[in-house]
mmCIF file of C-alpha atoms in Angstrom:
data_model
loop_
_atom_site.group_PDB
_atom_site.id
_atom_site.type_symbol
_atom_site.label_atom_id
_atom_site.label_comp_id
_atom_site.label_asym_id
_atom_site.label_seq_id
_atom_site.Cartn_x
_atom_site.Cartn_y
_atom_site.Cartn_z
ATOM 1 C CA MET A 199 1.363 -7.962 84.376
ATOM 2 C CA SER A 200 -1.028 -5.265 83.210
ATOM 3 C CA SER A 201 0.076 -2.594 80.698
ATOM 4 C CA PRO A 202 0.851 0.939 81.828
ATOM 5 C CA PRO A 203 -2.314 3.101 81.670
ATOM 6 C CA THR A 204 -0.906 4.956 78.607
ATOM 7 C CA HIS A 205 1.586 3.154 76.202
ATOM 8 C CA LEU A 206 2.271 5.213 73.409
ATOM 9 C CA ALA A 207 4.248 3.837 70.280
ATOM 10 C CA PHE A 208 5.431 5.275 67.156
ATOM 11 C CA GLU A 209 1.907 4.579 65.461
ATOM 12 C CA ASP A 210 0.179 6.919 67.848
ATOM 13 C CA LEU A 211 2.385 9.801 67.234
ATOM 14 C CA THR A 212 0.631 11.231 64.101
ATOM 15 C CA PRO A 213 1.233 14.587 62.540
ATOM 16 C CA GLU A 214 -0.885 17.402 64.000
ATOM 17 C CA ARG A 215 -1.642 15.456 67.188
ATOM 18 C CA ARG A 216 -1.271 17.852 70.208
ATOM 19 C CA PHE A 217 -0.410 16.714 73.746
ATOM 20 C CA ASP A 218 -1.259 18.746 76.784
ATOM 21 C CA LEU A 219 1.737 18.070 79.109
ATOM 22 C CA GLY A 220 0.143 19.838 82.275
ATOM 23 C CA SER A 221 1.908 22.832 83.889
ATOM 24 C CA VAL A 222 4.607 23.807 86.238
ATOM 25 C CA THR A 223 5.309 26.633 88.612
ATOM 26 C CA VAL A 224 8.903 27.905 88.929
ATOM 27 C CA ASP A 225 10.363 27.412 92.317
ATOM 28 C CA ARG A 226 12.767 30.082 93.409
ATOM 29 C CA ASP A 227 15.039 28.039 95.422
ATOM 30 C CA GLU A 228 15.347 25.372 93.009
ATOM 31 C CA MET A 229 15.810 27.813 90.131
ATOM 32 C CA LEU A 230 18.685 29.447 92.086
ATOM 33 C CA ALA A 231 20.239 26.131 92.864
ATOM 34 C CA PHE A 232 20.217 25.210 89.286
ATOM 35 C CA ASN A 233 21.442 28.679 88.045
ATOM 36 C CA ARG A 234 24.481 28.672 90.614
ATOM 37 C CA ARG A 235 25.500 25.128 89.585
ATOM 38 C CA PHE A 236 25.171 25.301 85.790
ATOM 39 C CA ASP A 237 24.802 29.020 84.594
ATOM 40 C CA PRO A 238 26.187 31.450 87.156
ATOM 41 C CA GLN A 239 25.711 34.559 85.032
ATOM 42 C CA PRO A 240 24.988 37.669 87.093
ATOM 43 C CA PHE A 241 21.384 37.881 85.861
ATOM 44 C CA HIS A 242 20.748 34.359 86.924
ATOM 45 C CA VAL A 243 22.340 34.421 90.468
ATOM 46 C CA ASP A 244 22.830 37.967 91.830
ATOM 47 C CA ALA A 245 19.410 39.715 92.640
ATOM 48 C CA GLU A 246 20.999 43.264 92.447
ATOM 49 C CA ALA A 247 22.804 42.702 89.124
ATOM 50 C CA ALA A 248 19.640 41.164 87.631
ATOM 51 C CA ARG A 249 17.625 44.107 88.672
ATOM 52 C CA SER A 250 19.875 46.381 86.456
ATOM 53 C CA SER A 251 20.063 43.772 83.606
ATOM 54 C CA LEU A 252 17.950 43.564 80.373
ATOM 55 C CA PHE A 253 15.696 40.956 82.236
ATOM 56 C CA GLY A 254 15.063 43.312 85.230
ATOM 57 C CA GLY A 255 15.241 40.747 87.766
ATOM 58 C CA LEU A 256 16.589 37.196 88.600
ATOM 59 C CA CYS A 257 15.431 34.711 85.854
ATOM 60 C CA ALA A 258 15.881 31.182 85.134
ATOM 61 C CA SER A 259 18.689 29.593 82.990
ATOM 62 C CA GLY A 260 17.430 28.531 79.683
ATOM 63 C CA TRP A 261 18.624 25.103 80.483
ATOM 64 C CA PHE A 262 16.509 24.891 83.700
ATOM 65 C CA ILE A 263 13.606 26.101 81.422
ATOM 66 C CA ALA A 264 14.255 23.237 79.009
ATOM 67 C CA SER A 265 14.537 20.736 81.842
ATOM 68 C CA LEU A 266 11.200 21.696 83.345
ATOM 69 C CA TRP A 267 9.624 21.240 79.925
ATOM 70 C CA MET A 268 11.403 17.778 79.596
ATOM 71 C CA ARG A 269 9.905 16.635 83.003
ATOM 72 C CA CYS A 270 6.482 17.474 81.775
ATOM 73 C CA TYR A 271 7.097 15.606 78.480
ATOM 74 C CA VAL A 272 8.167 12.528 80.375
ATOM 75 C CA ASP A 273 5.326 12.409 82.859
ATOM 76 C CA HIS A 274 2.558 13.012 80.159
ATOM 77 C CA VAL A 275 3.968 11.199 77.094
ATOM 78 C CA LEU A 276 7.391 9.378 77.516
ATOM 79 C CA ALA A 277 6.432 7.318 80.590
ATOM 80 C CA GLY A 278 5.312 3.951 79.468
ATOM 81 C CA SER A 279 5.989 4.891 75.860
ATOM 82 C CA THR A 280 8.366 3.168 73.357
ATOM 83 C CA SER A 281 10.776 6.135 73.576
ATOM 84 C CA LEU A 282 14.373 5.299 72.554
ATOM 85 C CA GLY A 283 15.757 8.740 73.187
ATOM 86 C CA SER A 284 16.620 11.793 70.850
ATOM 87 C CA PRO A 285 19.586 12.500 68.626
ATOM 88 C CA GLY A 286 18.759 16.293 68.715
ATOM 89 C CA GLY A 287 16.844 19.038 67.013
ATOM 90 C CA ASP A 288 16.910 22.085 64.924
ATOM 91 C CA GLU A 289 15.391 24.740 66.952
ATOM 92 C CA ILE A 290 15.589 25.851 70.597
ATOM 93 C CA ALA A 291 14.297 29.335 71.717
ATOM 94 C CA TRP A 292 13.812 31.400 74.818
ATOM 95 C CA PRO A 293 11.607 34.232 73.431
ATOM 96 C CA ALA A 294 10.970 35.682 76.941
ATOM 97 C CA PRO A 295 12.436 35.413 80.267
ATOM 98 C CA VAL A 296 11.045 33.227 83.090
ATOM 99 C CA PHE A 297 10.857 34.364 86.727
ATOM 100 C CA PRO A 298 10.318 32.616 90.044
ATOM 101 C CA GLY A 299 6.751 32.017 90.702
ATOM 102 C CA ASP A 300 5.800 31.995 87.013
ATOM 103 C CA THR A 301 3.287 29.120 86.079
ATOM 104 C CA LEU A 302 4.039 27.644 82.649
ATOM 105 C CA ALA A 303 1.635 25.562 80.574
ATOM 106 C CA ALA A 304 3.549 22.678 78.742
ATOM 107 C CA ALA A 305 2.510 21.181 75.228
ATOM 108 C CA MET A 306 3.922 19.183 72.611
ATOM 109 C CA ASP A 307 2.829 18.945 68.934
ATOM 110 C CA ILE A 308 3.687 16.240 66.387
ATOM 111 C CA VAL A 309 5.169 17.973 63.270
ATOM 112 C CA ALA A 310 6.007 14.915 61.218
ATOM 113 C CA ALA A 311 6.706 11.128 61.604
ATOM 114 C CA ARG A 312 8.286 8.627 59.377
ATOM 115 C CA ARG A 313 9.802 5.024 59.621
ATOM 116 C CA SER A 314 13.516 4.838 59.793
ATOM 117 C CA THR A 315 14.797 3.484 56.549
ATOM 118 C CA SER A 316 18.154 2.040 58.154
ATOM 119 C CA ARG A 317 16.215 0.617 61.350
ATOM 120 C CA PRO A 318 12.735 -0.406 60.291
ATOM 121 C CA GLU A 319 11.828 -1.383 63.847
ATOM 122 C CA LEU A 320 11.858 2.272 64.883
ATOM 123 C CA GLY A 321 10.131 5.496 63.861
ATOM 124 C CA LEU A 322 11.490 9.091 63.858
ATOM 125 C CA VAL A 323 9.100 11.793 65.125
ATOM 126 C CA THR A 324 9.713 15.431 64.618
ATOM 127 C CA LEU A 325 8.037 17.084 67.666
ATOM 128 C CA ARG A 326 7.671 20.733 68.884
ATOM 129 C CA GLY A 327 7.581 21.495 72.545
ATOM 130 C CA THR A 328 6.439 24.706 74.055
ATOM 131 C CA LEU A 329 6.027 26.363 77.380
ATOM 132 C CA THR A 330 3.696 29.263 77.715
ATOM 133 C CA ARG A 331 3.362 31.584 80.783
ATOM 134 C CA SER A 332 -0.222 31.174 82.086
ATOM 135 C CA SER A 333 0.214 33.542 85.102
ATOM 136 C CA GLY A 334 0.417 37.237 84.356
ATOM 137 C CA PRO A 335 0.805 38.424 80.701
ATOM 138 C CA PRO A 336 0.662 35.284 78.592
ATOM 139 C CA ALA A 337 3.780 34.663 76.544
ATOM 140 C CA GLU A 338 5.626 31.755 74.873
ATOM 141 C CA VAL A 339 8.757 31.325 76.879
ATOM 142 C CA PHE A 340 10.324 28.150 75.495
ATOM 143 C CA ARG A 341 10.076 26.407 72.195
ATOM 144 C CA ALA A 342 12.206 23.352 70.977
ATOM 145 C CA ARG A 343 11.792 21.308 67.802
ATOM 146 C CA PHE A 344 13.618 18.105 67.773
ATOM 147 C CA THR A 345 13.413 14.302 66.851
ATOM 148 C CA GLY A 346 12.249 11.634 69.067
ATOM 149 C CA MET A 347 12.981 8.012 68.272
ATOM 150 C CA PHE A 348 10.068 5.630 69.181
ATOM 151 C CA GLY A 349 9.552 1.933 68.812
ATOM 152 C CA LEU A 350 6.838 0.536 66.642
ATOM 153 C CA ARG A 351 4.047 -1.311 68.540
ATOM 154 C CA SER A 352 3.997 -3.649 65.593
ATOM 155 C CA ALA A 353 7.493 -4.615 66.170
ATOM 156 C CA GLY A 354 6.452 -5.875 69.535
ATOM 157 C CA ALA A 355 7.681 -3.001 71.627
ATOM 158 C CA MET B 70 38.797 48.606 91.078
ATOM 159 C CA SER B 71 40.673 46.436 88.747
ATOM 160 C CA SER B 72 39.008 44.799 85.774
ATOM 161 C CA PRO B 73 38.214 41.198 85.931
ATOM 162 C CA PRO B 74 41.213 39.190 84.347
ATOM 163 C CA THR B 75 39.329 38.487 81.202
ATOM 164 C CA HIS B 76 36.675 40.811 80.033
ATOM 165 C CA LEU B 77 35.365 39.681 76.659
ATOM 166 C CA ALA B 78 33.070 41.943 74.729
ATOM 167 C CA PHE B 79 31.357 41.679 71.264
ATOM 168 C CA GLU B 80 34.559 43.011 69.619
ATOM 169 C CA ASP B 81 36.544 40.070 70.891
ATOM 170 C CA LEU B 82 34.282 37.388 69.555
ATOM 171 C CA THR B 83 35.374 37.184 65.882
ATOM 172 C CA PRO B 84 34.585 34.640 63.360
ATOM 173 C CA GLU B 85 36.610 31.343 63.426
ATOM 174 C CA ARG B 86 38.126 32.169 67.076
ATOM 175 C CA ARG B 87 38.002 28.997 69.119
ATOM 176 C CA PHE B 88 37.813 28.907 72.897
ATOM 177 C CA ASP B 89 39.023 25.957 74.982
ATOM 178 C CA LEU B 90 36.306 25.609 77.795
ATOM 179 C CA GLY B 91 38.223 23.157 80.054
ATOM 180 C CA SER B 92 36.866 19.665 80.776
ATOM 181 C CA VAL B 93 34.362 18.183 83.199
ATOM 182 C CA THR B 94 33.901 14.651 84.350
ATOM 183 C CA VAL B 95 30.330 13.196 84.837
ATOM 184 C CA ASP B 96 29.497 12.389 88.377
ATOM 185 C CA ARG B 97 27.337 9.447 88.797
ATOM 186 C CA ASP B 98 25.313 10.616 91.803
ATOM 187 C CA GLU B 99 24.737 14.203 90.348
ATOM 188 C CA MET B 100 23.738 12.763 87.086
ATOM 189 C CA LEU B 101 21.353 10.471 88.645
ATOM 190 C CA ALA B 102 19.750 13.158 90.646
ATOM 191 C CA PHE B 103 19.343 15.342 87.718
ATOM 192 C CA ASN B 104 17.806 12.470 85.678
ATOM 193 C CA ARG B 105 15.416 11.485 88.420
ATOM 194 C CA ARG B 106 14.271 15.207 88.779
ATOM 195 C CA PHE B 107 14.087 16.303 85.077
ATOM 196 C CA ASP B 108 14.144 13.353 82.671
ATOM 197 C CA PRO B 109 13.149 9.937 84.430
ATOM 198 C CA GLN B 110 13.096 7.770 81.523
ATOM 199 C CA PRO B 111 14.123 4.132 82.279
ATOM 200 C CA PHE B 112 17.469 4.285 80.638
ATOM 201 C CA HIS B 113 18.280 7.519 82.642
ATOM 202 C CA VAL B 114 17.261 6.213 86.027
ATOM 203 C CA ASP B 115 16.771 2.314 86.090
ATOM 204 C CA ALA B 116 20.240 0.517 85.926
ATOM 205 C CA GLU B 117 18.623 -2.852 84.860
ATOM 206 C CA ALA B 118 16.324 -1.346 82.246
ATOM 207 C CA ALA B 119 19.277 0.787 80.933
ATOM 208 C CA ARG B 120 21.389 -2.290 80.408
ATOM 209 C CA SER B 121 18.740 -3.754 78.055
ATOM 210 C CA SER B 122 18.292 -0.378 76.370
ATOM 211 C CA LEU B 123 19.913 0.915 73.115
ATOM 212 C CA PHE B 124 22.377 2.639 75.249
ATOM 213 C CA GLY B 125 23.581 -0.408 77.068
ATOM 214 C CA GLY B 126 23.793 1.384 80.537
ATOM 215 C CA LEU B 127 22.550 4.108 82.573
ATOM 216 C CA CYS B 128 23.362 7.364 80.658
ATOM 217 C CA ALA B 129 22.995 11.211 81.116
ATOM 218 C CA SER B 130 19.871 13.125 80.137
ATOM 219 C CA GLY B 131 20.657 15.439 77.177
ATOM 220 C CA TRP B 132 19.743 18.535 79.161
ATOM 221 C CA PHE B 133 22.250 17.452 81.960
ATOM 222 C CA ILE B 134 25.027 17.179 79.239
ATOM 223 C CA ALA B 135 23.879 20.611 77.849
ATOM 224 C CA SER B 136 24.034 21.984 81.455
ATOM 225 C CA LEU B 137 27.574 20.807 81.917
ATOM 226 C CA TRP B 138 28.681 22.335 78.734
ATOM 227 C CA MET B 139 26.902 25.712 79.916
ATOM 228 C CA ARG B 140 29.017 25.683 83.081
ATOM 229 C CA CYS B 141 32.187 25.410 81.131
ATOM 230 C CA TYR B 142 31.080 28.228 78.853
ATOM 231 C CA VAL B 143 30.224 30.465 81.938
ATOM 232 C CA ASP B 144 33.542 29.780 83.653
ATOM 233 C CA HIS B 145 35.833 30.311 80.666
ATOM 234 C CA VAL B 146 33.927 32.881 78.490
ATOM 235 C CA LEU B 147 30.880 34.364 79.902
ATOM 236 C CA ALA B 148 32.005 35.355 83.495
ATOM 237 C CA GLY B 149 33.206 38.958 83.302
ATOM 238 C CA SER B 150 32.041 39.317 79.685
ATOM 239 C CA THR B 151 29.470 41.558 78.376
ATOM 240 C CA SER B 152 26.911 38.731 77.695
ATOM 241 C CA LEU B 153 23.292 39.586 77.682
ATOM 242 C CA GLY B 154 21.698 36.145 77.327
ATOM 243 C CA SER B 155 20.591 34.080 74.283
ATOM 244 C CA PRO B 156 17.396 34.015 72.272
ATOM 245 C CA GLY B 157 18.072 30.493 71.100
ATOM 246 C CA GLY B 158 19.731 28.597 68.380
ATOM 247 C CA ASP B 159 19.111 26.206 65.279
ATOM 248 C CA GLU B 160 20.926 22.940 66.291
ATOM 249 C CA ILE B 161 21.412 21.006 69.247
ATOM 250 C CA ALA B 162 22.583 17.311 69.012
ATOM 251 C CA TRP B 163 23.603 14.367 71.182
ATOM 252 C CA PRO B 164 25.418 12.115 68.768
ATOM 253 C CA ALA B 165 26.543 9.740 71.336
ATOM 254 C CA PRO B 166 25.557 8.771 74.913
ATOM 255 C CA VAL B 167 27.371 9.993 77.890
ATOM 256 C CA PHE B 168 28.009 7.664 81.001
ATOM 257 C CA PRO B 169 29.035 8.352 84.557
ATOM 258 C CA GLY B 170 32.796 8.800 84.893
ATOM 259 C CA ASP B 171 33.330 10.077 81.214
ATOM 260 C CA THR B 172 35.556 13.068 80.895
ATOM 261 C CA LEU B 173 34.345 15.519 78.451
ATOM 262 C CA ALA B 174 36.457 18.398 76.826
ATOM 263 C CA ALA B 175 34.522 21.370 76.173
ATOM 264 C CA ALA B 176 34.979 24.038 73.431
ATOM 265 C CA MET B 177 33.272 26.902 71.706
ATOM 266 C CA ASP B 178 33.854 28.183 68.070
ATOM 267 C CA ILE B 179 32.673 31.610 66.923
ATOM 268 C CA VAL B 180 30.696 30.944 63.681
ATOM 269 C CA ALA B 181 29.558 34.484 62.892
ATOM 270 C CA ALA B 182 29.177 38.056 64.507
ATOM 271 C CA ARG B 183 27.331 41.042 63.433
ATOM 272 C CA ARG B 184 25.966 44.172 65.111
ATOM 273 C CA SER B 185 22.318 44.302 65.898
ATOM 274 C CA THR B 186 20.420 46.567 63.402
ATOM 275 C CA SER B 187 17.683 47.386 65.945
ATOM 276 C CA ARG B 188 19.735 47.834 68.951
ATOM 277 C CA PRO B 189 23.254 49.179 67.859
ATOM 278 C CA GLU B 190 24.525 48.858 71.433
ATOM 279 C CA LEU B 191 24.754 45.185 71.023
ATOM 280 C CA GLY B 192 25.999 42.420 68.984
ATOM 281 C CA LEU B 193 24.839 39.045 67.917
ATOM 282 C CA VAL B 194 27.228 36.210 67.805
ATOM 283 C CA THR B 195 26.463 32.894 66.410
ATOM 284 C CA LEU B 196 28.622 30.226 68.282
ATOM 285 C CA ARG B 197 28.982 26.550 68.170
ATOM 286 C CA GLY B 198 29.429 24.562 71.399
ATOM 287 C CA THR B 199 30.881 21.057 71.714
ATOM 288 C CA LEU B 200 31.691 18.425 74.226
ATOM 289 C CA THR B 201 34.122 15.637 73.297
ATOM 290 C CA ARG B 202 34.616 12.505 75.281
ATOM 291 C CA SER B 203 38.386 12.484 76.059
ATOM 292 C CA SER B 204 38.284 9.363 78.154
ATOM 293 C CA GLY B 205 38.005 6.092 76.329
ATOM 294 C CA PRO B 206 36.916 6.032 72.572
ATOM 295 C CA PRO B 207 36.922 9.791 71.663
ATOM 296 C CA ALA B 208 33.510 10.887 70.301
ATOM 297 C CA GLU B 209 31.628 14.094 70.017
ATOM 298 C CA VAL B 210 28.697 13.918 72.475
ATOM 299 C CA PHE B 211 27.170 17.198 72.336
ATOM 300 C CA ARG B 212 26.835 20.097 69.865
ATOM 301 C CA ALA B 213 24.767 23.317 69.978
ATOM 302 C CA ARG B 214 24.714 26.180 67.720
ATOM 303 C CA PHE B 215 23.064 29.221 69.024
ATOM 304 C CA THR B 216 23.060 32.966 69.227
ATOM 305 C CA GLY B 217 24.788 34.958 72.105
ATOM 306 C CA MET B 218 23.863 38.625 72.688
ATOM 307 C CA PHE B 219 26.868 40.627 73.818
ATOM 308 C CA GLY B 220 27.380 44.325 74.675
ATOM 309 C CA LEU B 221 29.952 46.323 72.776
ATOM 310 C CA ARG B 222 33.063 47.353 74.534
ATOM 311 C CA SER B 223 32.861 50.801 72.598
ATOM 312 C CA ALA B 224 29.404 51.293 74.057
ATOM 313 C CA GLY B 225 30.996 51.399 77.560
ATOM 314 C CA ALA B 226 29.797 47.983 78.697
#
């Protein structure tokens, strides 16, 4: 069996390295289905109420935005990596609303990386994910800083 | 027109107040559909790979878990409230994995509340949301601390 084309392990995730995670365009129907199921606030599900809200129109749930970033992260970094999940993070931000049809560029920066002391076969990577609107006026619309756990290549992962 | 049965405004969201947000049971099919679309890591989508992973079985994407909590928060607090959205938060944690069939009790605690200085018609509420497994061995499985923006009742919201 050949290895996957990209097989990232802890050793590859060095501080200041930046990953382009591609881009995603917000589909109105998918956004509305998500909003209705998980976040049915008026400005997420009711076009008329949304027009008179702070946002000025129907916009995406923050959790839909986070989920769109996650898929970009899986496709461009985690697939074929030694990822072992995440215990959480210390920043999540939605600095500007996201609307149907917006195209968002996804990225991930490595902030810090260290071996686990309690479990030497894995490493803890602090990473910052972002989504930036590339259609219309550019704006950062999502930012999250959290820890990823990755197996070491040298551990035979 | 009568008011909604519960119409929470900034003034009601006082520090140390705790809200029971009901409970939710994780549906396997819905979890898998979410995982496949947004977080297709092996331990989220491939039963065999998941069995040999750290988690020991197919488990929920962290963003699915967050989204389940959000729906409980909307149903029990935000619906009919003066909610104006959220700019983000400073903690998100998934301390234990969530599996299909798990029943999770949702809650929300008010940590702090203050009037906005730049926009006196709204208030900023720091809140902590949690999900605790109530089926099987009890465990906190999700925690998030973030800011909610709410209109003031006295502003006529």
